[in-house]
Amino acid sequence: MLQKVNNEILWPRFEDELTGVKLAIIGSVKTDVIPPLELVYAGYKLLTTYYPKKLEAIGLKPSDDTKEIYSEMMKFCEVKKFKKQGNLPDMDKAQRWFINYLRDLKGVTYD
């Protein structure tokens, strides 16, 4: 089944939201209709649960709390020097980087 999201996009309807998020993380479903921060939170929580060493390998502390994840991502902006005008953390760039990291991980399954 498809669910209308806006005038241009039909989004498949899934039994649970996590299925759609997992498919978006691996690139089977376009991520345009899911806010990037939601993908980051979901992917971060999945790695925390199943592959915490993958987060630790890039200097992030495993967590399933969204406030802690946001804080970790802000620190990650500093470490990676993701800055925007005014020397502010560029969370958009960090989110894109992390989503690509999730897609490119080896030895990880999102099933």
Tab-separated table of N, CA and C in Angstrom:
chain	number	residue	atom	x	y	z
A	1	MET	N	0.824	-1.176	0.000
A	1	MET	CA	0.000	0.000	0.000
A	1	MET	C	0.872	1.244	0.000
A	2	LEU	N	0.395	2.276	-0.656
A	2	LEU	CA	1.110	3.542	-0.675
A	2	LEU	C	0.308	4.585	0.087
A	3	GLN	N	1.021	5.469	0.735
A	3	GLN	CA	0.401	6.534	1.499
A	3	GLN	C	0.867	7.851	0.905
A	4	LYS	N	-0.063	8.764	0.608
A	4	LYS	CA	0.302	10.046	0.025
A	4	LYS	C	0.935	10.936	1.091
A	5	VAL	N	2.144	11.424	0.795
A	5	VAL	CA	2.864	12.267	1.733
A	5	VAL	C	2.711	13.730	1.357
A	6	ASN	N	2.861	14.040	0.092
A	6	ASN	CA	2.628	15.394	-0.404
A	6	ASN	C	2.162	15.262	-1.846
A	7	ASN	N	2.171	16.332	-2.601
A	7	ASN	CA	1.654	16.279	-3.968
A	7	ASN	C	2.514	15.464	-4.918
A	8	GLU	N	3.748	15.163	-4.531
A	8	GLU	CA	4.653	14.480	-5.447
A	8	GLU	C	5.053	13.074	-5.010
A	9	ILE	N	5.018	12.798	-3.733
A	9	ILE	CA	5.620	11.567	-3.231
A	9	ILE	C	4.576	10.629	-2.656
A	10	LEU	N	4.662	9.381	-3.059
A	10	LEU	CA	3.864	8.333	-2.434
A	10	LEU	C	4.813	7.492	-1.602
A	11	TRP	N	4.518	7.355	-0.347
A	11	TRP	CA	5.369	6.638	0.593
A	11	TRP	C	4.737	5.293	0.889
A	12	PRO	N	5.478	4.208	0.777
A	12	PRO	CA	4.903	2.904	1.102
A	12	PRO	C	4.463	2.860	2.566
A	13	ARG	N	3.389	2.193	2.831
A	13	ARG	CA	2.910	2.049	4.208
A	13	ARG	C	3.512	0.770	4.787
A	14	PHE	N	4.122	0.894	5.932
A	14	PHE	CA	4.752	-0.242	6.589
A	14	PHE	C	3.991	-0.587	7.854
A	15	GLU	N	4.134	-1.830	8.276
A	15	GLU	CA	3.482	-2.271	9.512
A	15	GLU	C	3.971	-1.465	10.707
A	16	ASP	N	5.259	-1.179	10.731
A	16	ASP	CA	5.782	-0.342	11.810
A	16	ASP	C	6.753	0.672	11.220
A	17	GLU	N	6.897	1.770	11.903
A	17	GLU	CA	7.737	2.865	11.430
A	17	GLU	C	9.198	2.453	11.302
A	18	LEU	N	9.655	1.577	12.178
A	18	LEU	CA	11.054	1.158	12.172
A	18	LEU	C	11.438	0.475	10.860
A	19	THR	N	10.515	-0.262	10.269
A	19	THR	CA	10.788	-0.907	8.980
A	19	THR	C	11.102	0.145	7.922
A	20	GLY	N	10.300	1.188	7.858
A	20	GLY	CA	10.535	2.267	6.900
A	20	GLY	C	11.853	2.969	7.142
A	21	VAL	N	12.172	3.195	8.395
A	21	VAL	CA	13.432	3.846	8.740
A	21	VAL	C	14.614	2.979	8.324
A	22	LYS	N	14.548	1.690	8.596
A	22	LYS	CA	15.637	0.781	8.212
A	22	LYS	C	15.831	0.780	6.700
A	23	LEU	N	14.729	0.751	5.957
A	23	LEU	CA	14.830	0.776	4.495
A	23	LEU	C	15.413	2.096	4.009
A	24	ALA	N	15.081	3.184	4.674
A	24	ALA	CA	15.650	4.482	4.305
A	24	ALA	C	17.144	4.523	4.617
A	25	ILE	N	17.539	3.955	5.738
A	25	ILE	CA	18.956	3.946	6.107
A	25	ILE	C	19.787	3.209	5.065
A	26	ILE	N	19.291	2.079	4.577
A	26	ILE	CA	20.084	1.315	3.603
A	26	ILE	C	19.910	1.823	2.179
A	27	GLY	N	19.011	2.799	1.983
A	27	GLY	CA	18.858	3.405	0.672
A	27	GLY	C	17.805	2.771	-0.205
A	28	SER	N	17.028	1.831	0.317
A	28	SER	CA	15.975	1.191	-0.476
A	28	SER	C	14.766	2.101	-0.656
A	29	VAL	N	14.627	3.057	0.227
A	29	VAL	CA	13.535	4.023	0.176
A	29	VAL	C	14.164	5.402	0.253
A	30	LYS	N	13.664	6.341	-0.539
A	30	LYS	CA	14.211	7.695	-0.514
A	30	LYS	C	14.052	8.310	0.867
A	31	THR	N	15.068	9.044	1.252
A	31	THR	CA	15.050	9.664	2.575
A	31	THR	C	14.453	11.067	2.560
A	32	ASP	N	14.029	11.536	1.401
A	32	ASP	CA	13.530	12.905	1.273
A	32	ASP	C	12.359	13.216	2.197
A	33	VAL	N	11.550	12.231	2.497
A	33	VAL	CA	10.341	12.491	3.275
A	33	VAL	C	10.516	12.223	4.766
A	34	ILE	N	11.667	11.711	5.161
A	34	ILE	CA	11.935	11.474	6.579
A	34	ILE	C	12.944	12.524	7.035
A	35	PRO	N	12.635	13.254	8.085
A	35	PRO	CA	13.606	14.236	8.573
A	35	PRO	C	14.936	13.555	8.905
A	36	PRO	N	16.048	14.122	8.420
A	36	PRO	CA	17.353	13.492	8.646
A	36	PRO	C	17.642	13.220	10.122
A	37	LEU	N	17.232	14.118	10.995
A	37	LEU	CA	17.504	13.907	12.414
A	37	LEU	C	16.788	12.664	12.932
A	38	GLU	N	15.606	12.376	12.395
A	38	GLU	CA	14.892	11.159	12.797
A	38	GLU	C	15.656	9.907	12.360
A	39	LEU	N	16.237	9.966	11.155
A	39	LEU	CA	17.066	8.841	10.693
A	39	LEU	C	18.302	8.681	11.573
A	40	VAL	N	18.896	9.802	11.943
A	40	VAL	CA	20.066	9.752	12.822
A	40	VAL	C	19.695	9.111	14.153
A	41	TYR	N	18.605	9.578	14.756
A	41	TYR	CA	18.180	9.005	16.039
A	41	TYR	C	17.929	7.501	15.919
A	42	ALA	N	17.188	7.112	14.901
A	42	ALA	CA	16.851	5.690	14.734
A	42	ALA	C	18.100	4.856	14.470
A	43	GLY	N	18.966	5.331	13.578
A	43	GLY	CA	20.193	4.604	13.276
A	43	GLY	C	21.126	4.526	14.468
A	44	TYR	N	21.218	5.621	15.194
A	44	TYR	CA	22.067	5.666	16.386
A	44	TYR	C	21.572	4.653	17.412
A	45	LYS	N	20.266	4.606	17.604
A	45	LYS	CA	19.685	3.663	18.572
A	45	LYS	C	19.902	2.214	18.132
A	46	LEU	N	19.785	1.963	16.829
A	46	LEU	CA	20.043	0.611	16.325
A	46	LEU	C	21.491	0.200	16.584
A	47	LEU	N	22.417	1.116	16.287
A	47	LEU	CA	23.826	0.800	16.536
A	47	LEU	C	24.084	0.625	18.030
A	48	THR	N	23.458	1.441	18.848
A	48	THR	CA	23.616	1.307	20.300
A	48	THR	C	23.198	-0.081	20.760
A	49	THR	N	22.081	-0.557	20.227
A	49	THR	CA	21.543	-1.849	20.643
A	49	THR	C	22.362	-3.021	20.119
A	50	TYR	N	22.721	-2.974	18.835
A	50	TYR	CA	23.326	-4.148	18.194
A	50	TYR	C	24.822	-4.029	17.895
A	51	TYR	N	25.302	-2.823	17.673
A	51	TYR	CA	26.700	-2.632	17.274
A	51	TYR	C	27.331	-1.425	17.984
A	52	PRO	N	27.335	-1.384	19.307
A	52	PRO	CA	27.853	-0.201	20.012
A	52	PRO	C	29.307	0.124	19.672
A	53	LYS	N	30.091	-0.879	19.330
A	53	LYS	CA	31.502	-0.646	18.984
A	53	LYS	C	31.634	0.207	17.719
A	54	LYS	N	30.634	0.149	16.836
A	54	LYS	CA	30.661	0.966	15.615
A	54	LYS	C	30.539	2.445	15.965
A	55	LEU	N	29.776	2.769	16.998
A	55	LEU	CA	29.677	4.159	17.456
A	55	LEU	C	30.970	4.572	18.155
A	56	GLU	N	31.457	3.711	19.018
A	56	GLU	CA	32.688	4.011	19.749
A	56	GLU	C	33.862	4.213	18.794
A	57	ALA	N	33.853	3.493	17.676
A	57	ALA	CA	34.939	3.600	16.696
A	57	ALA	C	35.036	4.997	16.090
A	58	ILE	N	33.924	5.731	16.080
A	58	ILE	CA	33.957	7.095	15.538
A	58	ILE	C	33.845	8.133	16.655
A	59	GLY	N	34.075	7.693	17.891
A	59	GLY	CA	34.121	8.619	19.015
A	59	GLY	C	32.782	8.995	19.619
A	60	LEU	N	31.748	8.212	19.342
A	60	LEU	CA	30.425	8.496	19.899
A	60	LEU	C	30.091	7.508	21.003
A	61	LYS	N	29.414	8.002	22.023
A	61	LYS	CA	29.011	7.167	23.154
A	61	LYS	C	27.658	6.535	22.849
A	62	PRO	N	27.549	5.218	22.923
A	62	PRO	CA	26.256	4.569	22.694
A	62	PRO	C	25.189	5.102	23.658
A	63	SER	N	23.997	5.322	23.122
A	63	SER	CA	22.879	5.816	23.928
A	63	SER	C	21.587	5.588	23.166
A	64	ASP	N	20.506	5.408	23.898
A	64	ASP	CA	19.203	5.332	23.240
A	64	ASP	C	18.307	6.496	23.665
A	65	ASP	N	18.900	7.489	24.320
A	65	ASP	CA	18.188	8.688	24.739
A	65	ASP	C	18.399	9.793	23.702
A	66	THR	N	17.316	10.334	23.155
A	66	THR	CA	17.446	11.309	22.068
A	66	THR	C	18.211	12.566	22.490
A	67	LYS	N	18.059	13.000	23.728
A	67	LYS	CA	18.804	14.184	24.182
A	67	LYS	C	20.303	13.893	24.215
A	68	GLU	N	20.666	12.718	24.689
A	68	GLU	CA	22.082	12.336	24.711
A	68	GLU	C	22.626	12.174	23.298
A	69	ILE	N	21.816	11.601	22.411
A	69	ILE	CA	22.251	11.435	21.020
A	69	ILE	C	22.496	12.801	20.393
A	70	TYR	N	21.573	13.736	20.613
A	70	TYR	CA	21.741	15.086	20.064
A	70	TYR	C	23.030	15.709	20.610
A	71	SER	N	23.263	15.560	21.898
A	71	SER	CA	24.472	16.097	22.519
A	71	SER	C	25.728	15.458	21.920
A	72	GLU	N	25.689	14.153	21.719
A	72	GLU	CA	26.823	13.452	21.108
A	72	GLU	C	27.065	13.951	19.681
A	73	MET	N	25.986	14.187	18.943
A	73	MET	CA	26.128	14.673	17.569
A	73	MET	C	26.691	16.099	17.551
A	74	MET	N	26.323	16.915	18.538
A	74	MET	CA	26.889	18.266	18.626
A	74	MET	C	28.398	18.184	18.905
A	75	LYS	N	28.801	17.292	19.800
A	75	LYS	CA	30.229	17.086	20.070
A	75	LYS	C	30.928	16.578	18.814
A	76	PHE	N	30.234	15.705	18.079
A	76	PHE	CA	30.779	15.149	16.845
A	76	PHE	C	31.055	16.260	15.830
A	77	CYS	N	30.172	17.262	15.784
A	77	CYS	CA	30.393	18.421	14.905
A	77	CYS	C	31.727	19.085	15.234
A	78	GLU	N	32.015	19.211	16.515
A	78	GLU	CA	33.274	19.828	16.946
A	78	GLU	C	34.468	18.977	16.522
A	79	VAL	N	34.380	17.682	16.777
A	79	VAL	CA	35.487	16.774	16.455
A	79	VAL	C	35.765	16.763	14.955
A	80	LYS	N	34.701	16.686	14.152
A	80	LYS	CA	34.845	16.623	12.694
A	80	LYS	C	35.018	18.003	12.061
A	81	LYS	N	34.920	19.047	12.895
A	81	LYS	CA	35.015	20.430	12.418
A	81	LYS	C	33.914	20.756	11.404
A	82	PHE	N	32.717	20.250	11.672
A	82	PHE	CA	31.553	20.584	10.857
A	82	PHE	C	31.000	21.903	11.380
A	83	LYS	N	31.379	22.994	10.706
A	83	LYS	CA	30.987	24.338	11.136
A	83	LYS	C	30.260	25.049	10.009
A	84	LYS	N	29.364	25.938	10.399
A	84	LYS	CA	28.721	26.804	9.425
A	84	LYS	C	29.065	28.239	9.794
A	85	GLN	N	28.514	29.168	9.057
A	85	GLN	CA	28.824	30.577	9.263
A	85	GLN	C	28.653	30.963	10.733
A	86	GLY	N	29.565	31.746	11.226
A	86	GLY	CA	29.533	32.152	12.620
A	86	GLY	C	30.189	31.137	13.535
A	87	ASN	N	30.890	30.184	12.947
A	87	ASN	CA	31.587	29.126	13.688
A	87	ASN	C	30.637	28.272	14.529
A	88	LEU	N	29.386	28.170	14.086
A	88	LEU	CA	28.390	27.347	14.776
A	88	LEU	C	28.458	25.913	14.268
A	89	PRO	N	28.111	24.942	15.102
A	89	PRO	CA	28.102	23.544	14.657
A	89	PRO	C	27.133	23.351	13.488
A	90	ASP	N	27.568	22.651	12.467
A	90	ASP	CA	26.722	22.375	11.298
A	90	ASP	C	26.090	20.995	11.468
A	91	MET	N	24.959	20.971	12.163
A	91	MET	CA	24.282	19.710	12.450
A	91	MET	C	23.785	19.051	11.166
A	92	ASP	N	23.397	19.842	10.165
A	92	ASP	CA	22.942	19.258	8.897
A	92	ASP	C	24.051	18.425	8.262
A	93	LYS	N	25.251	18.968	8.253
A	93	LYS	CA	26.386	18.246	7.674
A	93	LYS	C	26.693	16.987	8.486
A	94	ALA	N	26.627	17.098	9.807
A	94	ALA	CA	26.878	15.937	10.672
A	94	ALA	C	25.829	14.857	10.438
A	95	GLN	N	24.580	15.260	10.257
A	95	GLN	CA	23.510	14.295	9.999
A	95	GLN	C	23.737	13.577	8.681
A	96	ARG	N	24.073	14.330	7.631
A	96	ARG	CA	24.343	13.706	6.329
A	96	ARG	C	25.516	12.731	6.437
A	97	TRP	N	26.580	13.152	7.126
A	97	TRP	CA	27.747	12.288	7.296
A	97	TRP	C	27.353	11.006	8.012
A	98	PHE	N	26.580	11.122	9.091
A	98	PHE	CA	26.216	9.958	9.890
A	98	PHE	C	25.308	9.013	9.107
A	99	ILE	N	24.365	9.547	8.346
A	99	ILE	CA	23.479	8.701	7.535
A	99	ILE	C	24.301	7.941	6.498
A	100	ASN	N	25.254	8.612	5.871
A	100	ASN	CA	26.141	7.919	4.924
A	100	ASN	C	26.985	6.867	5.637
A	101	TYR	N	27.430	7.171	6.835
A	101	TYR	CA	28.185	6.199	7.637
A	101	TYR	C	27.335	4.957	7.888
A	102	LEU	N	26.069	5.163	8.254
A	102	LEU	CA	25.167	4.031	8.488
A	102	LEU	C	25.040	3.160	7.245
A	103	ARG	N	24.942	3.802	6.086
A	103	ARG	CA	24.785	3.069	4.822
A	103	ARG	C	26.035	2.302	4.439
A	104	ASP	N	27.184	2.859	4.767
A	104	ASP	CA	28.451	2.278	4.312
A	104	ASP	C	29.068	1.274	5.285
A	105	LEU	N	28.468	1.093	6.445
A	105	LEU	CA	29.034	0.168	7.433
A	105	LEU	C	29.130	-1.247	6.886
A	106	LYS	N	30.232	-1.891	7.158
A	106	LYS	CA	30.437	-3.286	6.758
A	106	LYS	C	30.118	-4.194	7.940
A	107	GLY	N	29.548	-5.350	7.654
A	107	GLY	CA	29.253	-6.317	8.695
A	107	GLY	C	28.076	-5.950	9.577
A	108	VAL	N	27.220	-5.067	9.081
A	108	VAL	CA	26.055	-4.618	9.844
A	108	VAL	C	24.803	-4.927	9.042
A	109	THR	N	23.818	-5.501	9.697
A	109	THR	CA	22.521	-5.718	9.048
A	109	THR	C	21.454	-4.978	9.839
A	110	TYR	N	20.466	-4.477	9.129
A	110	TYR	CA	19.372	-3.734	9.760
A	110	TYR	C	18.069	-4.506	9.641
A	111	ASP	N	18.131	-5.816	9.844
A	111	ASP	CA	16.902	-6.609	9.726
A	111	ASP	C	16.284	-6.926	11.062
